[in-house]
Structures are given as C-alpha cells and as structure tokens.
Short mmCIF file of C-alpha atoms in Angstrom, two decimals:
data_model
loop_
_atom_site.label_atom_id
_atom_site.label_comp_id
_atom_site.label_asym_id
_atom_site.label_seq_id
_atom_site.Cartn_x
_atom_site.Cartn_y
_atom_site.Cartn_z
CA MET I 918 87.86 106.20 84.54
CA ARG I 919 89.98 104.26 86.95
CA TYR I 920 92.37 101.47 85.94
CA PHE I 921 94.50 98.91 87.75
CA LEU I 922 97.82 97.94 86.19
CA GLU I 923 99.91 94.93 87.18
CA ILE I 924 103.65 95.44 86.76
CA ALA I 925 106.98 93.89 87.78
CA TYR I 926 110.37 95.51 88.10
CA ASP I 927 113.99 94.83 88.83
CA GLY I 928 114.73 97.41 91.53
CA THR I 929 118.53 97.35 91.14
CA ARG I 930 119.02 100.74 89.49
CA PHE I 931 116.04 102.53 91.04
CA HIS I 932 115.84 104.59 94.21
CA GLY I 933 112.74 102.70 95.19
CA TRP I 934 109.16 102.88 94.01
CA GLN I 935 108.17 106.36 95.13
CA VAL I 936 108.72 109.55 93.10
CA GLN I 937 111.33 111.77 94.74
CA PRO I 938 113.43 114.74 93.64
CA ASN I 939 116.90 114.07 92.18
CA ALA I 940 116.66 110.29 92.12
CA LEU I 941 115.21 107.86 89.62
CA SER I 942 112.15 105.97 90.85
CA VAL I 943 110.05 103.25 89.25
CA GLN I 944 106.93 105.38 89.68
CA GLU I 945 108.47 108.33 87.81
CA VAL I 946 109.46 106.16 84.85
CA LEU I 947 106.07 104.41 84.79
CA ASP I 948 104.11 107.68 85.01
CA ASP I 949 106.19 109.16 82.19
CA CYS I 950 105.65 106.15 79.92
CA LEU I 951 101.93 105.92 80.69
CA SER I 952 101.55 109.65 80.01
CA LYS I 953 103.25 109.25 76.64
CA VAL I 954 101.14 106.26 75.60
CA LEU I 955 97.85 107.83 76.75
CA ARG I 956 98.76 111.38 75.70
CA GLU I 957 97.57 112.81 79.00
CA SER I 958 99.25 113.39 82.33
CA ILE I 959 99.00 110.17 84.37
CA SER I 960 99.88 109.81 88.01
CA THR I 961 99.86 106.31 89.51
CA THR I 962 99.30 105.16 93.09
CA GLY I 963 101.06 101.95 94.07
CA SER I 964 99.90 99.23 96.47
CA GLY I 965 102.85 100.27 98.61
CA ARG I 966 106.41 101.49 98.39
CA THR I 967 109.51 99.45 97.84
CA ASP I 968 112.92 100.76 98.96
CA THR I 969 116.04 101.34 96.86
CA GLY I 970 117.21 98.09 95.28
CA VAL I 971 114.10 96.12 96.29
CA HIS I 972 112.39 94.20 93.48
CA ALA I 973 108.77 93.53 92.64
CA SER I 974 107.74 90.38 90.81
CA GLN I 975 104.18 91.67 91.26
CA GLN I 976 103.08 95.20 92.02
CA PHE I 977 99.73 96.88 91.35
CA VAL I 978 99.02 100.53 90.73
CA HIS I 979 95.87 102.46 89.99
CA PHE I 980 95.48 105.59 87.88
CA ASP I 981 92.74 107.67 86.31
CA ALA I 982 92.45 108.32 82.61
CA SER I 983 89.91 110.47 80.79
CA GLN I 984 89.53 107.89 78.01
CA GLN I 985 88.19 104.38 77.74
CA LEU I 986 91.31 102.30 77.04
CA ASP I 987 91.96 99.41 74.70
CA LEU I 988 93.49 97.33 77.51
CA GLN I 989 95.71 94.91 75.58
CA HIS I 990 96.86 97.57 73.15
CA VAL I 991 97.92 99.90 75.97
CA VAL I 992 99.90 97.10 77.66
CA TYR I 993 101.59 96.32 74.34
CA ARG I 994 102.51 99.94 73.64
CA LEU I 995 103.59 100.54 77.21
CA ASN I 996 106.01 97.59 77.14
CA ARG I 997 107.53 98.94 73.94
CA ILE I 998 108.62 102.16 75.63
CA LEU I 999 109.22 100.98 79.20
CA PRO I 1000 112.88 100.23 79.97
CA ASP I 1001 113.78 96.53 80.12
CA ASP I 1002 113.74 96.48 83.92
CA ILE I 1003 110.03 97.36 84.19
CA SER I 1004 107.28 95.24 82.64
CA ALA I 1005 103.55 95.80 82.35
CA TYR I 1006 101.49 92.61 82.53
CA ARG I 1007 97.81 93.39 82.86
CA LEU I 1008 95.50 96.37 82.72
CA CYS I 1009 91.91 96.30 84.07
CA HIS I 1010 89.11 98.78 84.32
CA VAL I 1011 87.95 99.10 87.96
CA ALA I 1012 85.28 100.99 89.91
CA ASP I 1013 86.04 104.69 90.48
CA GLU I 1014 86.62 104.18 94.20
CA ALA I 1015 88.96 101.16 93.85
CA HIS I 1016 92.34 101.92 95.44
CA ALA I 1017 95.63 100.05 94.91
CA ARG I 1018 96.76 100.70 98.47
CA TYR I 1019 93.61 100.68 100.58
CA ASP I 1020 91.88 97.76 98.89
CA ALA I 1021 94.84 95.36 99.05
CA PHE I 1022 94.05 92.88 101.82
CA SER I 1023 97.43 91.14 101.79
CA ARG I 1024 100.99 91.62 100.63
CA THR I 1025 103.51 88.81 100.24
CA TYR I 1026 107.26 89.35 100.24
CA HIS I 1027 109.99 86.88 99.37
CA TYR I 1028 113.54 87.11 100.63
CA HIS I 1029 116.34 85.04 99.05
CA ILE I 1030 119.61 83.97 100.66
CA THR I 1031 122.33 82.12 98.74
CA PHE I 1032 125.17 80.11 100.27
CA ARG I 1033 127.04 80.04 96.98
CA LYS I 1034 128.73 83.15 95.59
CA ASP I 1035 126.63 82.98 92.46
CA PRO I 1036 127.44 85.66 89.84
CA PHE I 1037 123.85 85.45 88.56
CA LYS I 1038 122.35 86.25 91.96
CA ARG I 1039 124.48 89.24 92.94
CA TYR I 1040 121.50 91.62 92.68
CA TYR I 1041 118.89 89.03 93.65
CA ALA I 1042 119.95 87.34 96.89
CA TRP I 1043 121.91 87.94 100.09
CA TYR I 1044 125.13 85.94 99.99
CA HIS I 1045 126.10 84.08 103.17
CA SER I 1046 129.28 82.06 103.12
CA ARG I 1047 128.33 80.23 106.33
CA PRO I 1048 125.37 77.92 106.88
CA LEU I 1049 122.33 79.03 108.88
CA ASP I 1050 120.18 76.88 111.15
CA VAL I 1051 116.88 76.90 109.24
CA GLU I 1052 115.03 74.97 111.91
CA GLN I 1053 115.77 77.61 114.54
CA MET I 1054 114.89 80.35 112.04
CA ASN I 1055 111.52 78.71 111.40
CA GLN I 1056 110.83 78.31 115.11
CA ALA I 1057 111.44 82.02 115.53
CA ALA I 1058 109.48 82.94 112.39
CA ALA I 1059 106.42 81.06 113.69
CA ILE I 1060 106.45 83.34 116.76
CA LEU I 1061 105.63 86.31 114.50
CA LEU I 1062 102.15 84.86 113.95
CA LYS I 1063 101.35 85.13 117.67
CA TYR I 1064 101.90 88.91 117.84
CA GLU I 1065 100.12 91.94 116.42
CA ASP I 1066 102.38 94.87 117.35
CA PHE I 1067 105.64 95.08 115.42
CA THR I 1068 107.16 98.27 116.78
CA THR I 1069 110.35 96.21 117.24
CA PHE I 1070 110.67 95.97 113.45
CA SER I 1071 109.68 99.51 112.52
CA LYS I 1072 112.33 101.88 111.28
CA VAL I 1073 111.31 105.23 112.70
CA LYS I 1074 108.18 107.04 113.77
CA GLY I 1075 106.98 107.76 110.30
CA ASP I 1076 103.62 108.34 108.72
CA THR I 1077 102.02 105.31 110.36
CA LYS I 1078 99.39 105.72 113.07
CA HIS I 1079 99.93 102.31 114.61
CA TYR I 1080 102.29 99.35 114.46
CA ARG I 1081 99.75 96.54 114.22
CA CYS I 1082 100.04 93.98 111.46
CA THR I 1083 98.40 90.59 111.08
CA ILE I 1084 100.96 88.12 109.81
CA TYR I 1085 99.42 85.14 108.01
CA GLN I 1086 102.58 83.31 107.00
CA ALA I 1087 106.31 83.51 107.85
CA GLU I 1088 108.38 80.59 106.68
CA TRP I 1089 111.84 79.66 105.43
CA LYS I 1090 112.36 76.94 102.81
CA GLN I 1091 115.43 75.39 101.25
CA GLU I 1092 115.85 76.61 97.68
CA GLY I 1093 118.74 75.19 95.68
CA GLU I 1094 121.94 76.20 97.44
CA GLY I 1095 120.13 78.78 99.53
CA LEU I 1096 116.99 79.73 101.44
CA ALA I 1097 113.77 81.52 100.53
CA PHE I 1098 111.63 83.31 103.10
CA THR I 1099 107.94 83.98 102.48
CA ILE I 1100 106.09 86.47 104.66
CA ARG I 1101 102.46 87.40 104.09
CA ALA I 1102 100.51 89.96 106.09
CA ASN I 1103 97.65 92.41 105.80
CA ARG I 1104 100.18 95.26 105.95
CA PHE I 1105 103.87 95.88 106.62
CA LEU I 1106 105.64 98.76 108.35
CA ARG I 1107 108.42 100.61 106.52
CA GLY I 1108 111.61 98.53 106.43
CA MET I 1109 109.89 95.78 108.42
CA VAL I 1110 110.66 92.77 106.23
CA ARG I 1111 114.39 93.53 106.08
CA LEU I 1112 114.54 94.04 109.87
CA VAL I 1113 112.64 90.77 110.45
CA VAL I 1114 114.98 88.93 108.04
CA GLY I 1115 118.10 90.46 109.61
CA THR I 1116 116.94 89.38 113.07
CA LEU I 1117 115.90 85.88 111.93
CA VAL I 1118 119.32 85.46 110.32
CA ASP I 1119 120.88 86.25 113.71
CA VAL I 1120 118.76 83.38 115.06
CA GLY I 1121 120.10 81.18 112.24
CA ARG I 1122 123.67 82.18 113.14
CA GLY I 1123 123.09 81.13 116.75
CA LYS I 1124 123.46 84.71 118.03
CA LEU I 1125 119.85 84.78 119.24
CA SER I 1126 117.61 81.95 120.49
CA PRO I 1127 113.97 81.68 119.39
CA ALA I 1128 113.04 82.55 123.01
CA ALA I 1129 115.21 85.69 122.90
CA PHE I 1130 113.62 86.50 119.54
CA GLU I 1131 110.18 86.30 121.17
CA GLU I 1132 111.30 88.66 123.93
CA LEU I 1133 112.43 91.13 121.25
CA VAL I 1134 109.07 90.99 119.50
CA ALA I 1135 107.13 91.33 122.76
CA GLY I 1136 109.42 94.15 123.96
CA GLN I 1137 108.28 96.60 121.25
CA ASP I 1138 111.64 98.36 121.36
CA ARG I 1139 112.90 99.27 117.91
CA SER I 1140 116.47 99.78 119.14
CA LYS I 1141 116.73 96.04 119.89
CA SER I 1142 116.22 94.43 116.47
CA SER I 1143 119.22 93.33 114.43
CA GLY I 1144 120.40 95.30 111.41
CA ALA I 1145 118.30 95.25 108.27
CA ALA I 1146 119.03 92.56 105.69
CA PRO I 1147 120.30 94.05 102.40
CA ALA I 1148 117.76 95.18 99.82
CA GLU I 1149 118.84 92.98 96.93
CA GLY I 1150 117.31 89.77 98.37
CA LEU I 1151 113.85 91.29 98.77
CA TYR I 1152 110.90 90.99 96.39
CA LEU I 1153 107.36 92.22 96.66
CA ALA I 1154 105.87 89.03 95.24
CA ARG I 1155 102.10 89.23 95.51
CA VAL I 1156 99.39 91.76 96.33
CA GLU I 1157 95.85 90.48 96.84
CA TYR I 1158 92.56 92.29 96.24
CA PRO I 1159 88.94 91.23 96.53
CA GLU I 1160 88.03 89.45 93.29
CA HIS I 1161 85.02 91.72 92.58
CA LEU I 1162 87.37 94.69 92.22
CA PHE I 1163 88.54 93.46 88.83
CA ASN I 1164 85.02 92.80 87.57
CA ALA I 1165 83.88 96.37 87.03
CA SER I 1166 82.06 96.69 83.72
CA PRO I 1167 83.83 99.11 81.37
CA MET V 65 152.81 73.27 88.99
CA ARG V 66 149.61 73.19 87.01
CA TYR V 67 146.15 73.94 88.42
CA PHE V 68 142.58 73.74 87.17
CA LEU V 69 140.13 76.34 88.40
CA GLU V 70 136.35 76.12 88.06
CA ILE V 71 134.63 79.49 87.70
CA ALA V 72 131.28 81.01 86.70
CA TYR V 73 130.53 84.45 85.35
CA ASP V 74 127.75 86.75 84.29
CA GLY V 75 128.93 87.86 80.85
CA THR V 76 126.74 90.96 80.61
CA ARG V 77 129.40 93.64 81.05
CA PHE V 78 132.34 91.73 79.52
CA HIS V 79 133.57 91.68 75.95
CA GLY V 80 133.71 87.91 76.12
CA TRP V 81 136.15 85.54 77.73
CA GLN V 82 139.32 86.23 75.77
CA VAL V 83 141.86 88.96 76.61
CA GLN V 84 141.85 91.70 73.98
CA PRO V 85 143.14 95.26 73.76
CA ASN V 86 140.81 98.12 74.77
CA ALA V 87 137.95 95.95 76.03
CA LEU V 88 137.27 94.29 79.36
CA SER V 89 137.36 90.49 79.26
CA VAL V 90 136.69 87.89 81.94
CA GLN V 91 140.14 86.40 81.38
CA GLU V 92 141.87 89.74 81.97
CA VAL V 93 140.05 90.30 85.27
CA LEU V 94 140.66 86.71 86.40
CA ASP V 95 144.37 86.80 85.49
CA ASP V 96 144.77 90.10 87.37
CA CYS V 97 143.07 88.79 90.50
CA LEU V 98 144.94 85.47 90.44
CA SER V 99 148.24 87.33 89.99
CA LYS V 100 147.44 89.51 93.00
CA VAL V 101 146.48 86.59 95.23
CA LEU V 102 149.47 84.44 94.20
CA ARG V 103 151.93 87.36 93.95
CA GLU V 104 153.24 86.16 90.62
CA SER V 105 152.18 86.76 87.04
CA ILE V 106 149.44 84.26 86.16
CA SER V 107 148.06 83.63 82.70
CA THR V 108 145.05 81.33 82.38
CA THR V 109 143.91 79.17 79.46
CA GLY V 110 140.14 78.59 79.26
CA SER V 111 138.27 75.51 78.03
CA GLY V 112 137.03 77.74 75.23
CA ARG V 113 135.96 81.29 74.49
CA THR V 114 132.61 82.85 75.14
CA ASP V 115 131.46 85.88 73.14
CA THR V 116 130.43 89.31 74.41
CA GLY V 117 127.41 89.03 76.73
CA VAL V 118 127.51 85.22 76.88
CA HIS V 119 127.44 83.72 80.38
CA ALA V 120 129.16 80.74 81.95
CA SER V 121 127.56 78.84 84.79
CA GLN V 122 130.59 76.56 84.55
CA GLN V 123 133.92 77.29 82.94
CA PHE V 124 137.33 75.71 83.58
CA VAL V 125 140.75 77.26 83.15
CA HIS V 126 144.25 75.99 83.76
CA PHE V 127 147.29 77.97 84.84
CA ASP V 128 150.81 77.36 86.11
CA ALA V 129 152.09 78.61 89.44
CA SER V 130 155.57 78.27 90.86
CA GLN V 131 154.20 77.48 94.35
CA GLN V 132 152.22 74.67 95.89
CA LEU V 133 148.88 76.25 96.68
CA ASP V 134 146.57 75.98 99.67
CA LEU V 135 143.59 75.24 97.43
CA GLN V 136 140.67 76.33 99.63
CA HIS V 137 142.48 79.38 100.90
CA VAL V 138 143.26 80.58 97.37
CA VAL V 139 139.61 80.18 96.32
CA TYR V 140 138.53 82.12 99.40
CA ARG V 141 140.98 84.98 98.80
CA LEU V 142 140.25 85.04 95.09
CA ASN V 143 136.51 85.43 95.69
CA ARG V 144 137.20 88.34 98.03
CA ILE V 145 138.85 90.37 95.27
CA LEU V 146 136.98 89.13 92.19
CA PRO V 147 134.10 91.41 91.11
CA ASP V 148 130.61 90.14 91.96
CA ASP V 149 130.00 88.91 88.43
CA ILE V 150 132.83 86.34 88.49
CA SER V 151 132.99 83.53 91.05
CA ALA V 152 135.68 80.95 91.74
CA TYR V 153 134.32 77.59 92.87
CA ARG V 154 137.04 74.97 92.94
CA LEU V 155 140.80 74.73 92.50
CA CYS V 156 142.62 71.43 91.86
CA HIS V 157 146.21 70.44 91.29
CA VAL V 158 146.55 68.57 87.97
CA ALA V 159 149.29 66.83 86.00
CA ASP V 160 151.69 69.21 84.20
CA GLU V 161 150.36 68.24 80.76
CA ALA V 162 146.64 68.63 81.64
CA HIS V 163 145.01 71.22 79.38
CA ALA V 164 141.69 73.02 79.94
CA ARG V 165 140.96 73.17 76.21
CA TYR V 166 142.47 70.01 74.73
CA ASP V 167 141.42 67.62 77.50
CA ALA V 168 137.76 68.66 77.61
CA PHE V 169 135.79 65.88 75.90
CA SER V 170 132.44 67.67 75.92
CA ARG V 171 130.93 71.11 76.29
CA THR V 172 127.28 71.76 77.11
CA TYR V 173 125.50 75.03 76.35
CA HIS V 174 122.08 76.17 77.48
CA TYR V 175 119.98 78.73 75.67
CA HIS V 176 116.95 80.35 77.32
CA ILE V 177 113.93 81.91 75.62
CA THR V 178 111.17 83.68 77.55
CA PHE V 179 107.66 84.42 76.28
CA ARG V 180 107.05 86.87 79.10
CA LYS V 181 108.75 90.27 79.17
CA ASP V 182 110.34 89.47 82.51
CA PRO V 183 112.42 92.30 84.01
CA PHE V 184 114.57 89.74 85.85
CA LYS V 185 115.53 87.94 82.65
CA ARG V 186 116.50 90.89 80.48
CA TYR V 187 120.17 89.84 80.45
CA TYR V 188 119.50 86.12 80.76
CA ALA V 189 117.01 85.09 78.08
CA TRP V 190 115.83 85.98 74.57
CA TYR V 191 112.37 87.53 74.76
CA HIS V 192 109.80 86.35 72.20
CA SER V 193 106.34 87.84 72.35
CA ARG V 194 104.93 85.14 70.06
CA PRO V 195 104.74 81.40 70.73
CA LEU V 196 107.08 78.95 69.00
CA ASP V 197 106.27 75.41 67.87
CA VAL V 198 108.52 73.40 70.18
CA GLU V 199 107.64 70.08 68.58
CA GLN V 200 108.89 71.26 65.19
CA MET V 201 111.98 72.75 66.82
CA ASN V 202 112.76 69.41 68.46
CA GLN V 203 112.24 67.52 65.20
CA ALA V 204 114.78 69.82 63.58
CA ALA V 205 117.15 69.70 66.57
CA ALA V 206 117.24 65.89 66.40
CA ILE V 207 118.55 66.17 62.82
CA LEU V 208 121.74 67.75 64.16
CA LEU V 209 122.71 64.40 65.68
CA LYS V 210 122.80 62.78 62.24
CA TYR V 211 125.46 65.13 60.84
CA GLU V 212 129.13 65.75 61.51
CA ASP V 213 130.00 68.77 59.39
CA PHE V 214 128.57 72.07 60.60
CA THR V 215 130.00 74.54 58.10
CA THR V 216 126.42 75.86 57.80
CA PHE V 217 126.64 77.15 61.37
CA SER V 218 130.19 78.48 61.31
CA LYS V 219 130.71 82.23 61.32
CA VAL V 220 133.73 82.73 59.11
CA LYS V 221 136.80 80.88 58.03
CA GLY V 222 138.67 81.35 61.26
CA ASP V 223 141.35 79.46 63.13
CA THR V 224 139.61 76.12 62.78
CA LYS V 225 141.05 73.41 60.53
CA HIS V 226 137.78 71.56 60.06
CA TYR V 227 134.06 71.93 60.73
CA ARG V 228 133.36 68.52 62.22
CA CYS V 229 131.60 68.26 65.56
CA THR V 230 129.94 65.29 67.22
CA ILE V 231 126.67 66.44 68.76
CA TYR V 232 125.49 64.20 71.61
CA GLN V 233 122.34 66.07 72.61
CA ALA V 234 120.20 68.88 71.16
CA GLU V 235 116.84 69.36 72.81
CA TRP V 236 114.28 72.01 73.72
CA LYS V 237 112.24 71.79 76.92
CA GLN V 238 109.45 73.89 78.39
CA GLU V 239 110.76 75.97 81.29
CA GLY V 240 108.25 78.13 83.14
CA GLU V 241 106.91 80.67 80.65
CA GLY V 242 109.68 79.93 78.19
CA LEU V 243 111.96 77.36 76.62
CA ALA V 244 115.41 76.02 77.43
CA PHE V 245 117.68 74.46 74.82
CA THR V 246 120.47 72.07 75.78
CA ILE V 247 123.18 71.23 73.28
CA ARG V 248 126.14 69.01 74.12
CA ALA V 249 129.01 68.19 71.75
CA ASN V 250 132.67 67.29 71.74
CA ARG V 251 133.42 70.74 70.30
CA PHE V 252 131.66 73.79 68.89
CA LEU V 253 132.62 76.16 66.11
CA ARG V 254 132.75 79.91 66.80
CA GLY V 255 129.26 81.39 67.01
CA MET V 256 127.75 77.97 66.26
CA VAL V 257 125.25 77.69 69.12
CA ARG V 258 123.71 81.09 68.43
CA LEU V 259 123.42 80.30 64.69
CA VAL V 260 121.85 76.92 65.47
CA VAL V 261 119.39 78.54 67.92
CA GLY V 262 118.53 81.35 65.48
CA THR V 263 117.80 78.80 62.75
CA LEU V 264 115.80 76.49 65.05
CA VAL V 265 113.72 79.48 66.15
CA ASP V 266 112.89 80.10 62.47
CA VAL V 267 111.63 76.50 62.43
CA GLY V 268 109.56 77.28 65.55
CA ARG V 269 108.12 80.36 63.80
CA GLY V 270 107.06 78.25 60.85
CA LYS V 271 109.46 80.03 58.48
CA LEU V 272 111.44 76.82 57.92
CA SER V 273 110.30 73.18 57.97
CA PRO V 274 112.40 70.48 59.66
CA ALA V 275 113.05 69.09 56.15
CA ALA V 276 114.30 72.49 54.95
CA PHE V 277 116.42 72.67 58.10
CA GLU V 278 118.01 69.34 57.19
CA GLU V 279 118.78 70.61 53.69
CA LEU V 280 120.51 73.60 55.26
CA VAL V 281 122.65 71.40 57.48
CA ALA V 282 123.52 69.05 54.63
CA GLY V 283 124.24 71.96 52.27
CA GLN V 284 127.28 73.19 54.23
CA ASP V 285 126.69 76.74 53.06
CA ARG V 286 127.25 79.30 55.79
CA SER V 287 125.35 82.02 53.93
CA LYS V 288 122.11 80.04 54.33
CA SER V 289 121.70 79.83 58.11
CA SER V 290 119.39 82.27 59.90
CA GLY V 291 120.75 85.16 61.93
CA ALA V 292 122.43 84.42 65.23
CA ALA V 293 120.28 84.39 68.36
CA PRO V 294 121.25 87.17 70.79
CA ALA V 295 124.06 86.54 73.25
CA GLU V 296 122.13 87.14 76.48
CA GLY V 297 120.25 83.82 76.37
CA LEU V 298 123.42 81.72 76.06
CA TYR V 299 125.30 79.95 78.88
CA LEU V 300 128.31 77.70 78.80
CA ALA V 301 126.86 75.29 81.35
CA ARG V 302 129.20 72.31 81.64
CA VAL V 303 132.67 71.23 80.53
CA GLU V 304 133.63 67.60 81.02
CA TYR V 305 137.11 66.11 81.56
CA PRO V 306 138.33 62.59 82.19
CA GLU V 307 137.97 61.95 85.94
CA HIS V 308 141.64 60.97 86.38
CA LEU V 309 142.69 64.48 85.41
CA PHE V 310 141.57 65.83 88.80
CA ASN V 311 143.30 63.08 90.74
CA ALA V 312 146.91 64.19 90.34
CA SER V 313 148.73 63.96 93.66
CA PRO V 314 150.02 67.34 94.81
#
C-alpha cells in the first residue's frame, strides 16, 4: 500500500535531501526511522531534492508498506525517534500509482535575506549589510513569468531532458529588517532558485538593470548568470498535488 | 572612558553569559573580541546573567576603554570577528558612573512554547504536544502583579540580599501554533522566569488552579514551585535605562 508523508526539516547539518554515500542526508535518516517504526525496509521518494543546507518547511514523500497503517500512531511514533531537525506532520493513504515527484503540479520556494546581522538567522537567511533596491528586483523578477526556458539558471547538463519551467509567481516582499522572495513554478531545475536569487540580488545592488536581466534570461547561456545565493536562506515551502490524490480509500 | 554596547546572542552553544572556568561563555567571547579590536584588555559587565542555552535578543554591557572610540567603526570591526551567534548592534559613550546592571530599571523576558514539533524551533521554543489552557495561565500570571516577594521562584539562597521584585507585566499570548509569554520587572531572581513559566504551565495543564498558584506565591516556599521550564524557550528581550544615560557628550 502506498502512503504520502508530509515532513519538514532544518537542512543545516544535512548534505541535502538525497541519499548518498559517506554523507548524512535527510532521506537516509527518514528511511531508517520509518523502517524502525514499521519493522520493514522502507524507501521513500521525495517530491524533489534539496541541496546541502537548504531547508524544507514542507516536503512530501511517498513510500510503500506491506501493512495497513494506523496513520496518527505512526506519525506519533516516528516523531519520537526522528532527530529534532526533522518532523513528520501528516500521513495519508494514497492510490498505488500516486507519486510524490510526478504528481506534484507546483513547488514553492522561499528565500530570506536579512539586513541585520541577526544571531538567530545565521542558518536561515542571507545576511546583506547593504540595502538592495527591491523595486528593481521586482521589476526583474516579473520578467521571469514571460519566459519558459531557464537554461540561464541551470547548473550543468544533468539528468534533465529540457529546461522549460512555467513560473507562476516570483516576488520580493519586505519582511522585518529583510526581504523574502517567493517563487512558485510547475518545476525547477537543479540549483535554479539560488542562481535566480543571486542574479536578482545583483539587480538589487545596481550591478545589473532589469533590461540586462531580461537579456540574460533570453540568452539561455548558463555561463552568464550571477553566482548562486547561499543555501541557508532557501526553503522548500510548499508542494501542491491534486486534491483527489489524498482521498484514496484505505 | 565608559561605553555601553548593545548585543544579541543565540545562547544554544554557550554556558550562559558569565565568564567561568572550563566552559565557553558569551562574555568570554565578547571580551576577547573587544580586546582584539581595541588592542587593550577589555572586561565587560552585563545588565544581568543568562543561563546555559538562554538567548538574548537584546543585552547591554558596559566597559571602559582608554581611547575615544569611533563608534560605528568599532561595531563594524567587532561584527567581523564575532562568531555568527553573537551580534553587536550599537555602541554609545556614557558617563563614567553609568552601570549596565545598576542603572537598568527594567528587564523584559520572552518565553516561547510551540504545539507543533517544528524543526526550526528546536532551540528556540519549548515543545508541548498537548494544548494548554491559556485563559487559566493568564489568570494565574496576573496574580504575580499583586505580590512583591518571589522566594517561591528563587533557585537557592545565592548572592541576593532580598527576594523582592516589582513585576510590571506578565502575560501569555497566542503566537502562530504556540504561545509567547512576556514578563517585565525591575529585577529578576536567578532562575525565576523558568520557575514561573514551569509553574504557569502546570496551571495550563490543569494540575494547579489559579487559586493554588496564588497560595504558592504567597507561601514563599521555594520547594513548592514546579520544575523549571527548559532554557531554550527563554529570551532576554529588552533592558531599559534612563534616556539621559545615552546622551553623555563624548
């Protein structure tokens, strides 16, 4: 039987979501804990990867179990053995063909910048001592919605077949003594959000005009984007699925 | 010449504010960094101590330096060598007799409780899986304003000569999926806020009525309070001084 699990994690001490040899990943810890609670070998599939140091305030995974699960009880027992930087929130039975990656129709990321050297945000925001021009950054961000190919913001030729994404929202807002960026799309390329943020911050610094930013996007040349923004400001914040997916009868 | 410095720190990895042998304190790190920046041996005096794991979103210290300081430049250089979990915000020249501890006329602490196992709050809030009756907790908290002797909430006979405090505010508020407590007083006894919070939480759990809470306060028996709430939810949030103190001419 297939299940969806909603989790959140602080990515600070993990080498990203994905299991890999010789480095601690969120997936490895989660699979271990799920396997202990369910007393069978569990292997989860996430809605997508997050890189080293990137957080998730919402992430979904699916996995198969041979048993019918007492949903609330499993969440309770799982939270008792998960480390404090991973939480399990919700477990649902889903149809056998439901898939955490393929069925997600949108992902939303948040990126936080702080203008104050705040000891409580050292792992949770990018610290800038100088102000940024938010208006220019938002002019440039709006340009993202006019394009479909984001080769400019892709890291390397990886496992992707194409560089097309549909961006639904890309917007900076004031947030306390800092800024918060929200970007929502049907899919993201590897490293894309941090490259977009790094380049938009160059717009905010006055190093790049919104028009020059548009040329970069249109140019589809990955050597032209700015450096990636640091991981600690980035959160996977929301993953959306068709409602009917969660309504499978047990 | 005497200076006041406003700082903030994440207390997670420190054994409290106060310098002590064989354990890392905020004061030790701050004194070291100030001494390096000013190239003379600096020894700070804080507005008060914080215990192991307790945070400060605002703390003031005073220190004496033999030089007249370029205030902004010192803050800038200090932040460059301070670790990420301590920040310097503001440096002021003050009168020679100004004192970070004796001149503070109020201290405000915040205490955060979360009802959600939130990976981002593991060092910043006390996690309760069960709901608490906030109305009862606020009825009990209001009782604190009627009393002056808080022996009940003092840890041990320590360096204090008396147990009298004037509490100006003691109030719980909803905050997202949790609660935030604000307590403001002219002074606090050692460990007092965590003992008050621990006992108020017992009221919220229904283990203690507001009337029984009042008996505890009136009884002045330190063996009767509940256990101390954990350190991670506690923040020194504000220290107030007479305005004129910051207006000394350089």
